[in-house]
Coordinates of C-alpha atoms in Angstrom, one line a residue:
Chain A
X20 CA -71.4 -0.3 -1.1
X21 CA -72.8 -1.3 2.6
X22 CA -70.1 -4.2 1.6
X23 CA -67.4 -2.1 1.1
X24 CA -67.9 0.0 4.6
X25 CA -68.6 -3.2 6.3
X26 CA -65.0 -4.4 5.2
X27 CA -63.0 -1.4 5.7
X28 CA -64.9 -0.9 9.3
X29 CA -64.2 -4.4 9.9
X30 CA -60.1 -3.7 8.6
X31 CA -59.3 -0.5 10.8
X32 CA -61.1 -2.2 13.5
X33 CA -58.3 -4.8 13.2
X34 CA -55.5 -2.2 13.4
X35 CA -56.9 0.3 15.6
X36 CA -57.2 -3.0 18.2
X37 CA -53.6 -4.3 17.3
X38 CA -52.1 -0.5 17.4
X39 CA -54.5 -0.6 21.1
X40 CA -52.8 -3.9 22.0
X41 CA -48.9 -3.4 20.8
X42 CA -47.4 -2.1 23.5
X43 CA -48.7 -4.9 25.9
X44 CA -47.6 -7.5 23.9
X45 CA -44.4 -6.4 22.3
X46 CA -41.2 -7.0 24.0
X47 CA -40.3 -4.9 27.1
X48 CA -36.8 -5.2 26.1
X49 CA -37.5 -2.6 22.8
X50 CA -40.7 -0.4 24.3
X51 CA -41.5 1.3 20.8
X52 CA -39.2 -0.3 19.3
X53 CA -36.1 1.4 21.6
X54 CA -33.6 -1.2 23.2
X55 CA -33.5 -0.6 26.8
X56 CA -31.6 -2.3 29.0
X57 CA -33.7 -4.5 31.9
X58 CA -33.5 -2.1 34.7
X59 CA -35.5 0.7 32.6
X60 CA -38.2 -1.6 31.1
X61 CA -40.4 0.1 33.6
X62 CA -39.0 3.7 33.7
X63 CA -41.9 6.6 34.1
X64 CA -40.5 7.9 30.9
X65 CA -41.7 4.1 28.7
X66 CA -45.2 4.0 31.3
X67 CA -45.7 7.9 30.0
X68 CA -44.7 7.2 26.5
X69 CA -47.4 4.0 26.3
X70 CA -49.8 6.2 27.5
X71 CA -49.9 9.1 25.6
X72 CA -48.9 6.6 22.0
X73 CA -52.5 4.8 23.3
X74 CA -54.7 8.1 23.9
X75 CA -53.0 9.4 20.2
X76 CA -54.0 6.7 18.6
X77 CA -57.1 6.5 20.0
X78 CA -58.3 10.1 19.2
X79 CA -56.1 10.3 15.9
X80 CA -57.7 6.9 14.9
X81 CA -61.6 8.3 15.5
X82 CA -60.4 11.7 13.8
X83 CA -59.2 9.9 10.4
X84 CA -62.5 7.4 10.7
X85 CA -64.6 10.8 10.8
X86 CA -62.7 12.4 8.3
X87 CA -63.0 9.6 6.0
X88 CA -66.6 9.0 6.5
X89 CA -67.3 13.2 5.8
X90 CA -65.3 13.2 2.4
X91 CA -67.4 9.4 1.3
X92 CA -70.9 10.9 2.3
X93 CA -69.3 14.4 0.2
X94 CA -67.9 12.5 -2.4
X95 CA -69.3 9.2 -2.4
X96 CA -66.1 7.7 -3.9
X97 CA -65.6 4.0 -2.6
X98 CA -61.9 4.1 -3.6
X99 CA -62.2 6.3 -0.2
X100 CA -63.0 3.2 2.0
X101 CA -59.9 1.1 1.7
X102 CA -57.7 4.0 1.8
X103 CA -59.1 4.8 5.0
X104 CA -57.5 1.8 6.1
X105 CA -54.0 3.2 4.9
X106 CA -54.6 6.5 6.9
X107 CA -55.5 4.4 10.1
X108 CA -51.8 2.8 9.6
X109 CA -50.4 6.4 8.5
X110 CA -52.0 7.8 12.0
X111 CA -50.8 4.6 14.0
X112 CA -47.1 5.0 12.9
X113 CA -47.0 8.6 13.5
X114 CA -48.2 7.8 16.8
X115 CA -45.2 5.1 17.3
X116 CA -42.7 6.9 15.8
X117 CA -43.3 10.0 18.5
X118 CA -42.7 7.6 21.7
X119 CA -39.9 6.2 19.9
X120 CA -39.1 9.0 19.5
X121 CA -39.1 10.3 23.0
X122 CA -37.8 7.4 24.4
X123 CA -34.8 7.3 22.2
X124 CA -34.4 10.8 23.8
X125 CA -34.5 10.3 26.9
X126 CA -32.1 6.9 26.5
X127 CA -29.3 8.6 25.1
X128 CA -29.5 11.8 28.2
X129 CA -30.0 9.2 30.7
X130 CA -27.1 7.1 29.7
X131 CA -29.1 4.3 30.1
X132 CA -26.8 1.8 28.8
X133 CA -24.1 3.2 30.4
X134 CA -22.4 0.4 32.9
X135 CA -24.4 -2.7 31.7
X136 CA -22.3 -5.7 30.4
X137 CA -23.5 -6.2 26.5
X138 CA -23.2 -9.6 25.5
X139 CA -25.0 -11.8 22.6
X140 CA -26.2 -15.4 23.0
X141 CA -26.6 -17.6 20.2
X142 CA -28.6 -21.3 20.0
X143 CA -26.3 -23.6 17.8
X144 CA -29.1 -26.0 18.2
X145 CA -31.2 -23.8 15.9
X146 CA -28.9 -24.5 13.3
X147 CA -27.6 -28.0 13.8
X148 CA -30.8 -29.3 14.5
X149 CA -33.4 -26.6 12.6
X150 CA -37.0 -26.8 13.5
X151 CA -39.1 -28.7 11.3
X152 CA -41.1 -27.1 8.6
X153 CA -44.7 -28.3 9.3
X154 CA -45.4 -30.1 5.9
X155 CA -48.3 -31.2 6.8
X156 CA -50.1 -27.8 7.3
X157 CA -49.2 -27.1 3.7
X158 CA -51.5 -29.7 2.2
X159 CA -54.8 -28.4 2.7
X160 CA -53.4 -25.3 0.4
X161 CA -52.0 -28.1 -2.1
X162 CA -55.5 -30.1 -1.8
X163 CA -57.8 -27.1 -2.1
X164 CA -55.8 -26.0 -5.6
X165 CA -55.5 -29.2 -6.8
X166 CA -59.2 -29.5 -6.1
X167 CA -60.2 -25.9 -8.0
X168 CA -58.2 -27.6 -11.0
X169 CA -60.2 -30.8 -11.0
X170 CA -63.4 -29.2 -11.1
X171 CA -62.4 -26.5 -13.0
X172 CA -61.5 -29.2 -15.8
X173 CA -64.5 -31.2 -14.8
X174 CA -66.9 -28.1 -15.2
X175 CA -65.1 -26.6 -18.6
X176 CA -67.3 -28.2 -21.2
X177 CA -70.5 -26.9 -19.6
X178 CA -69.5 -23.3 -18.4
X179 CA -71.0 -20.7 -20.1
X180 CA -69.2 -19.3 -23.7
X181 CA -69.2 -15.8 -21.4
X182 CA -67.9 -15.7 -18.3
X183 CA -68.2 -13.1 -15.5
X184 CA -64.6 -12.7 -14.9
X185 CA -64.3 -11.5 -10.7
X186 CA -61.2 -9.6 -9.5
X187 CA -62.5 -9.3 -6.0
X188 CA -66.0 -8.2 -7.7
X189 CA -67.4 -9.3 -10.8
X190 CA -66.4 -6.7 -12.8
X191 CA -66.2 -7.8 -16.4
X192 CA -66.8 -10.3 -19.0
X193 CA -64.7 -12.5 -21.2
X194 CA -65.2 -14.9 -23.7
X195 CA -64.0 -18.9 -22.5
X196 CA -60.3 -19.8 -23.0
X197 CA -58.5 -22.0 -20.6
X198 CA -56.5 -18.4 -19.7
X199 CA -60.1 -16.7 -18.3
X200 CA -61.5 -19.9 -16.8
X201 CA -58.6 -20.9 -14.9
X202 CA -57.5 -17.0 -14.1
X203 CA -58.0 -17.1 -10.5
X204 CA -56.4 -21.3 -10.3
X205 CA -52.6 -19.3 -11.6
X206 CA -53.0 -16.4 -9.1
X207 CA -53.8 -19.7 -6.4
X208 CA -50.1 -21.0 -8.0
X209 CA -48.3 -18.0 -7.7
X210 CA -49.9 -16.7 -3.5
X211 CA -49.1 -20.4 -3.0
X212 CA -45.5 -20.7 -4.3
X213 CA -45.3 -17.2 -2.9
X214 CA -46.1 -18.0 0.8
X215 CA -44.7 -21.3 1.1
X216 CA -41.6 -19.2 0.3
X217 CA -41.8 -16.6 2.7
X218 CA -42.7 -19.7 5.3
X219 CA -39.2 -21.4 4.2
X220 CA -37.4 -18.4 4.3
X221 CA -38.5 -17.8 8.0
X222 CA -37.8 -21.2 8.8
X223 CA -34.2 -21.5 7.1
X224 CA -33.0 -17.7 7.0
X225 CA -34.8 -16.1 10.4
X226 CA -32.3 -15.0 12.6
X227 CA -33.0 -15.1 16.5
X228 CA -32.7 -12.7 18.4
X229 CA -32.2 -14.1 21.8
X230 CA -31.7 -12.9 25.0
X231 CA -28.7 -12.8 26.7
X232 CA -30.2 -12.6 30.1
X233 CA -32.7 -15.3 29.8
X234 CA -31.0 -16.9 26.6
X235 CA -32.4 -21.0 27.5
X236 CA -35.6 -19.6 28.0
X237 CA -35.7 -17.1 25.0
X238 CA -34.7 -19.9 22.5
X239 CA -37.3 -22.3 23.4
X240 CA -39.9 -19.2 22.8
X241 CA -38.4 -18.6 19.2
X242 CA -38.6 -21.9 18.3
X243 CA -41.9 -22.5 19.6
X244 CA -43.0 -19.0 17.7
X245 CA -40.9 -19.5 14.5
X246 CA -43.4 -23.3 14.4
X247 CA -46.4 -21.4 15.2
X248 CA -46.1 -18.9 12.8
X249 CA -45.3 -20.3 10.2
X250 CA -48.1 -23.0 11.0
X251 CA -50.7 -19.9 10.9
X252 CA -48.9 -18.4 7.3
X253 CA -49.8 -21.7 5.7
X254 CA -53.0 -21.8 7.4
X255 CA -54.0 -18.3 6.2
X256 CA -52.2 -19.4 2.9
X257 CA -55.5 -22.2 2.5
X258 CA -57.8 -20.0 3.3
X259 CA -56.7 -16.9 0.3
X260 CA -56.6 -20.4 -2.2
X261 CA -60.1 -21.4 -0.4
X262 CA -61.0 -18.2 -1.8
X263 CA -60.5 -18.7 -4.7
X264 CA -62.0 -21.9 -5.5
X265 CA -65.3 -20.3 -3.9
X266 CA -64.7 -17.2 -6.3
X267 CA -64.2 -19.5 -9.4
X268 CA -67.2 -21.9 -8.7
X269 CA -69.2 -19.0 -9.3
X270 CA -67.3 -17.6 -12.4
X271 CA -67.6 -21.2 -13.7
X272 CA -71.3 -21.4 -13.1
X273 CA -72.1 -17.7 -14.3
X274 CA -73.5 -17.1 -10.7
X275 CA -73.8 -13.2 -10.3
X276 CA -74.7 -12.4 -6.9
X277 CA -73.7 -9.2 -4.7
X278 CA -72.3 -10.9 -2.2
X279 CA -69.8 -12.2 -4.7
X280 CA -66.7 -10.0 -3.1
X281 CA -67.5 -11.8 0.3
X282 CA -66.8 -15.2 -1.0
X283 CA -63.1 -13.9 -1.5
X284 CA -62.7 -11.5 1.4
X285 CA -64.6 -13.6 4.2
X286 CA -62.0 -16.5 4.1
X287 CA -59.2 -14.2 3.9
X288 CA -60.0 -11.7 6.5
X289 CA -60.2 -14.6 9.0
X290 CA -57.0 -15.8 7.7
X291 CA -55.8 -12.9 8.5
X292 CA -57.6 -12.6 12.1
X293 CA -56.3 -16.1 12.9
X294 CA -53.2 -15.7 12.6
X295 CA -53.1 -11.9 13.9
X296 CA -54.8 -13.1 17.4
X297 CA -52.7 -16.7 17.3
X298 CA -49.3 -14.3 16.8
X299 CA -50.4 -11.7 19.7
X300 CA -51.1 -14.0 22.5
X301 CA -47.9 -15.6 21.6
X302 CA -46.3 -12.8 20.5
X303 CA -43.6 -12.3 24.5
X304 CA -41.3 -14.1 26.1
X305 CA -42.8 -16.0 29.0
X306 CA -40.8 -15.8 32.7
X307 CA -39.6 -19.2 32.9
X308 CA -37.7 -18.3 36.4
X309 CA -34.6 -18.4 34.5
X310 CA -31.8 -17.3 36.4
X311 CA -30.2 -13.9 34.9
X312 CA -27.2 -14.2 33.5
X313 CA -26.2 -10.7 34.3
X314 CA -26.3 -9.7 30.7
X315 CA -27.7 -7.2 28.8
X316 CA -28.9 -7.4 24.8
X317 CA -26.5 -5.0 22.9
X318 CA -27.7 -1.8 21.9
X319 CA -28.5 -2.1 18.4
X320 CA -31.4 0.8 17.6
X321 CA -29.1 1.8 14.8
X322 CA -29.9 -0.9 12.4
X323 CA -34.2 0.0 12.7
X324 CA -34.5 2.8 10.2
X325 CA -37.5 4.9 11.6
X326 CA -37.9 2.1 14.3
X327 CA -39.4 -0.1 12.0
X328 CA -37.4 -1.4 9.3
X329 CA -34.9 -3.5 9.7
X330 CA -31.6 -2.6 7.5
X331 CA -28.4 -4.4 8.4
X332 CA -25.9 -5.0 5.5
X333 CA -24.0 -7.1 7.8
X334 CA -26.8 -9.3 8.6
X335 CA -27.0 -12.9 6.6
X336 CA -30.4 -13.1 7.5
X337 CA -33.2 -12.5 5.4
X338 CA -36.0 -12.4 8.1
X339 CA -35.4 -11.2 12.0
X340 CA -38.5 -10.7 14.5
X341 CA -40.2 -7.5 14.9
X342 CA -39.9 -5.3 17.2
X343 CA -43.0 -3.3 17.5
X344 CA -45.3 -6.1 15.7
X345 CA -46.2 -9.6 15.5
X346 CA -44.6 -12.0 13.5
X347 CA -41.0 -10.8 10.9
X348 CA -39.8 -8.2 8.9
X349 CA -37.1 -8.4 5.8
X350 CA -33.6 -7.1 6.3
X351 CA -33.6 -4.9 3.9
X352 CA -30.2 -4.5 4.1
X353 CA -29.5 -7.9 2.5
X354 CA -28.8 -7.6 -1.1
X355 CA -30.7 -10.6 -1.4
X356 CA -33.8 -9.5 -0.1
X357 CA -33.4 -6.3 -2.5
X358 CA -32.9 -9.2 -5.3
X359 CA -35.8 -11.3 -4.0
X360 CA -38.6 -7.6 -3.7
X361 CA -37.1 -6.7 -7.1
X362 CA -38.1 -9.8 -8.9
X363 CA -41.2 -10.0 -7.2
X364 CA -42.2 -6.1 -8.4
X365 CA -40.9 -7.4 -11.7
X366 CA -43.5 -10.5 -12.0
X367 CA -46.0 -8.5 -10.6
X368 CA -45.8 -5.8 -13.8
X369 CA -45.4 -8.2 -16.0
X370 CA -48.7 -9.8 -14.8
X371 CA -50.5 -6.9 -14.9
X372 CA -49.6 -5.6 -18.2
X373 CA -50.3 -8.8 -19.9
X374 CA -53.8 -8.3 -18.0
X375 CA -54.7 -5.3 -19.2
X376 CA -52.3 -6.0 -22.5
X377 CA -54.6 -9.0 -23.1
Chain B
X8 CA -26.4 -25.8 22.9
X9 CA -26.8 -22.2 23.8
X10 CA -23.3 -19.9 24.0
X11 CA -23.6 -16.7 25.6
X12 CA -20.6 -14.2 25.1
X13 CA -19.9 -11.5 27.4
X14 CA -19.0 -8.6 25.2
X15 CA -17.4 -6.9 28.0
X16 CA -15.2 -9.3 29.1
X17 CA -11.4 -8.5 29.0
X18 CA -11.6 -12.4 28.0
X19 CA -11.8 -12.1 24.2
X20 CA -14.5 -13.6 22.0
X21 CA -12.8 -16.6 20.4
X22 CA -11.5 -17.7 23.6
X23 CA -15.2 -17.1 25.3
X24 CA -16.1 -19.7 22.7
X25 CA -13.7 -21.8 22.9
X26 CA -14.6 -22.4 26.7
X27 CA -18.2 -22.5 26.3
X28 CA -17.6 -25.4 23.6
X29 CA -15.2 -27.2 26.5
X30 CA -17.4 -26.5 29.2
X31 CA -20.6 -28.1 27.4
X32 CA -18.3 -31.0 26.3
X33 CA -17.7 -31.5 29.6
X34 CA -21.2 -31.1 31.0
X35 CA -22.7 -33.5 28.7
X36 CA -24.9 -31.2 26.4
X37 CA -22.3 -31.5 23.5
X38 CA -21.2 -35.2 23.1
X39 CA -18.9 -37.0 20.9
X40 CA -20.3 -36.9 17.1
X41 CA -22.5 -33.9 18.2
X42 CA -22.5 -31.0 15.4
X43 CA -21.8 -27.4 15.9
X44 CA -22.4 -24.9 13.1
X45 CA -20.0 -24.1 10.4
X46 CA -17.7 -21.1 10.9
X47 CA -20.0 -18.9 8.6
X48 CA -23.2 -19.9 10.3
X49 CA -21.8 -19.2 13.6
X50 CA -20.1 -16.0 12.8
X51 CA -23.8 -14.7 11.4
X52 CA -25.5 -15.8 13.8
X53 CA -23.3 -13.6 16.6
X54 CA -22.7 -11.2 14.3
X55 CA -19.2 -11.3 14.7
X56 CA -16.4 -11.3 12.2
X57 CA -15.9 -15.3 10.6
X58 CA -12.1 -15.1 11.8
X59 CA -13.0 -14.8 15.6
X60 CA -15.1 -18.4 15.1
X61 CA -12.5 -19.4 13.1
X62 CA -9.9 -19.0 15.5
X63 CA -12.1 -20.7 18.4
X64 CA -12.9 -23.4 16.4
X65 CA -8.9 -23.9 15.1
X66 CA -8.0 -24.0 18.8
X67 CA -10.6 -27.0 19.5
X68 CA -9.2 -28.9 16.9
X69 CA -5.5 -28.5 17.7
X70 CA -6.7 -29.5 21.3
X71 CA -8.6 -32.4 20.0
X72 CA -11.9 -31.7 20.6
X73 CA -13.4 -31.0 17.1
X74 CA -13.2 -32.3 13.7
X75 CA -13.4 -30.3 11.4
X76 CA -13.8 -31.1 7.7
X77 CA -15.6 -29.4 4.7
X78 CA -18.7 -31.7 4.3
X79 CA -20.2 -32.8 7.3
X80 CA -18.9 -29.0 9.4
X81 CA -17.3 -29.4 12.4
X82 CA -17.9 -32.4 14.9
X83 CA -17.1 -32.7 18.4
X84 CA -14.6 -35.7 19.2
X85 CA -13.0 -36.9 21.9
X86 CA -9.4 -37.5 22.3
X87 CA -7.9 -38.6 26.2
X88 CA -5.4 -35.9 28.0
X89 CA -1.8 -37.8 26.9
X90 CA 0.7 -36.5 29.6
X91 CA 1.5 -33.8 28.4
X92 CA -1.7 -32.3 28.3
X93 CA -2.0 -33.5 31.6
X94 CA 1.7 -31.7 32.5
X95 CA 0.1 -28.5 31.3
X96 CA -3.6 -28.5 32.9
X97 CA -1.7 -29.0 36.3
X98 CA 0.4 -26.2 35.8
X99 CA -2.7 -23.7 34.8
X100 CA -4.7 -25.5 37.6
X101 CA -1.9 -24.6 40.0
X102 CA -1.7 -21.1 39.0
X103 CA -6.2 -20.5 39.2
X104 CA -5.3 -22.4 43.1
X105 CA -2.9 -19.9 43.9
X106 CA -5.3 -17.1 42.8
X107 CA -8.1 -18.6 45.5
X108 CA -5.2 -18.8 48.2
X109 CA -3.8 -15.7 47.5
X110 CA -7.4 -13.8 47.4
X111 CA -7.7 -15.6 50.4
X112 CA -10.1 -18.2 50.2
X113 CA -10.1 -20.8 52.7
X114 CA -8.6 -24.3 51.4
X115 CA -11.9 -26.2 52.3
X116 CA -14.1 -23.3 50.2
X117 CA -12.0 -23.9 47.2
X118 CA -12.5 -27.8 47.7
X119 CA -16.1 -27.5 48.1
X120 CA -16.0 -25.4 45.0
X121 CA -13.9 -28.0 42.6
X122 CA -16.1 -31.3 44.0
X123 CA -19.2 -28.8 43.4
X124 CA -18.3 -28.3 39.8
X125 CA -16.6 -31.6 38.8
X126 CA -20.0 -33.2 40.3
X127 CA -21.7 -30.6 37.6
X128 CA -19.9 -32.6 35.2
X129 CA -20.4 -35.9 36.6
X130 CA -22.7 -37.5 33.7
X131 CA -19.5 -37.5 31.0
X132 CA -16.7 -37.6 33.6
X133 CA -14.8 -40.8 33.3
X134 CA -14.7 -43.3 35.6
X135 CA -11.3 -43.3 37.8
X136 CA -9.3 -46.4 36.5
X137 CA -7.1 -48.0 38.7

């Protein structure tokens, strides 16, 4: 249990600091996710907005903490704990969508892209010349799998006939077959396959979003932050499969400790720390002294549903940066996206109902 | 190469293209054999209809600056002014002259301003043969 608060403490710590951080490190060009036009990146209305989203967040994010830790000392139900981390992200969103809000208001009485010249830049060298995908990083995920089989096959004659089967915790038992022992090698297959995807996809089917008033300067940031984070993706990517080659050494040699969970969740959450604090820092546009080209990013808040999620039938690309974020979001506007979350929700109910079938 | 288009413009979008695609010919950042993205590619990436990148890309290849072909996309190429195109750049040159003179623009501004931006261009510009 002290397990289980530690990790969710530790998880809405992680948002509430990102939700904190955000607005500094998001683009001033889209303050909450709004396009504003250069001239009104510092307008009293966006400094008022970032204030009020921060003290929100702040006293919404200690409210839902208290709430949550009233109903688990009531109840005592754990299930309480990780939902407590969706809440935090219910609260934080609420808190966004309100300045968005607000500032979308006050952008369409101002007229604040009345007068500025729109205009689009594109880098053909993104496309002619494509960064590389970092191979390299992919092969400690590739070493640390092909490892967990080794020893998994090494280790099979002498496991136990009953093995202590962990999903996260060790939660049941199962009698030996190749399809219990090497469980938690397929789900190392499918994240794998699953994130080296996602990495391609951002590599070959990212669209950049450059801009027009700094466009040299703006596509050497994407590509240097398309390289990066897809380097950290595969990194977190051999930590999850790290993970799981801890979590199957211990299945394998009938090891039943309670700090089982932590051999899964430690790697991961660091993973996921990593590449959260690697993403931030590099998350804006430096000032390269660029001269401006007079230009302004078209206005082009219609295609971010809620301010958050990207829908664009019109759009070929399958990932574009976030606004209010770090890293991508899908268009899920693109029929192939819908394909490619379909299938996925597919595989994912077949797995489970041969789980709990078998 | 990076080609920004002014949405505003009264120029229109193809031809924006069009002159971006001379202009880094000339400057050197696009060179003979150099690749540009296909029509689709381009069109996505701008967000722009296919026909607009179509049509800019139709006019560099009846000028003879690009190849295009369905494997390798379209290529940049290089084919020397014959006289005629020569015939014709004089005449548009004459008329963007006559704009400076009659705007007013002292004769030794606009020189400054064409040695300025033919020595912009210097790094590709042919050597004068005698």
């Amino acid at each position: 249990m002290t397990l289980a608060i530690a990790l969710s403490s530790a998880l809405s710590t992680l948002v509430l600091v990102l939700a904190l951080v955000l607005p500094s490190i998001a683009s001033p060009a889209v303050p909450f996710g709004v396009r504003v036009p250069a001239r009104y990146e510092g307008d009293p209305v966006v400094t008022r907005q970032t204030r009020l989203y921060r003290w929100r967040v702040l006293v919404g994010g200690i409210a839902a903490a208290g709430l949550v830790v009233v109903l688990y000392a009531v109840t005592g139900v754990t299930l309480l704990l990780p939902l407590s981390v969706l809440l935090l992200v219910g609260v934080w969103y609420g808190c966004f969508f309100l300045a968005n809000h607000e500032i979308r208001a006050a952008k369409a009485a101002g007229g604040w892209f009345e007068g500025v010249r729109p205009g689009i830049a594109v880098d053909t060298g993104l496309r002619t010349d494509p960064p590389r995908f970092p191979w390299l990083w992919l092969a400690p995920a590739l070493i640390i799998t092909l490892a967990t089989v080794v020893i998994g096959v090494l280790l099979y004659p002498s496991m136990p006939d009953i093995l202590v089967v962990h999903r996260g915790i060790p939660d049941r038992t199962a009698v030996k077959s190749v399809a219990t022992a090497f469980s938690l090698v397929f789900v190392q297959l499918g994240v794998t396959a699953l994130l080296t995807g996602i990495a391609a996809a951002i590599v070959f089917g990212s669209r950049p979003d450059i801009d027009p008033a700094h466009p040299a300067t703006s596509a050497r940031w994407h590509r240097r932050y398309l390289t990066l984070g897809v380097t950290v993706l595969l990194g977190l990517l051999a930590l999850i499969d790290l993970g799981m080659l801890g979590s199957s050494l211990l299945m394998w040699t009938g090891t039943v400790t309670s700090w089982a969970p932590l051999v899964v969740v430690v790697p991961i959450l660091v993973g996921v720390v990593i590449a959260v604090v690697v993403l931030a820092r590099n998350n804006r546009e430096p000032d390269e002294g660029e001269p401006d080209t007079g230009l302004t990013h078209r206005e082009d808040d219609k295609y971010w549903r809620g301010g958050m999620f990207y829908v664009n039938r019109d759009d070929h690309a399958l990932f574009v940066a976030r606004r209010f974020g770090v890293g991508w979001t899908l268009n899920f506007g693109n029929p192939r996206v819908l394909m490619l979350l379909a299938g996925l929700v597919a595989l994912l109910a077949l797995v489970i109902t041969l789980r709990f079938g078998g | 190469m990076i080609i920004n288009v002014d949405l505003g413009s009264e120029v229109p979008i193809y031809q924006q293209l069009r002159d971006r695609i001379v202009e880094a010919i000339a400057g050197g950042v696009l060179s003979e054999g150099s690749s540009l993205p296909s029509t689709r590619v381009l069109a996505a990436d701008f967000g722009i209809n296919f026909h607009t990148v179509n049509k800019a890309y139709d006019l560099l290849r009846r000028e003879g600056l690009l190849q295009l072909n369905r494997k390798a996309g379209a290529v940049v190429t290089v084919t020397p002014g014959d006289p005629a195109f020569r015939a014709d750049w004089t005449a548009r040159a004459r008329t963007l002259l006559a704009e400076a003179v009659a705007r007013g623009v002292p004769a030794g501004e606009v020189l400054t301003t064409c040695r300025s931006v033919l020595e912009s261009f210097a790094t590709t510009q042919p050597q004068d043969t005698p």
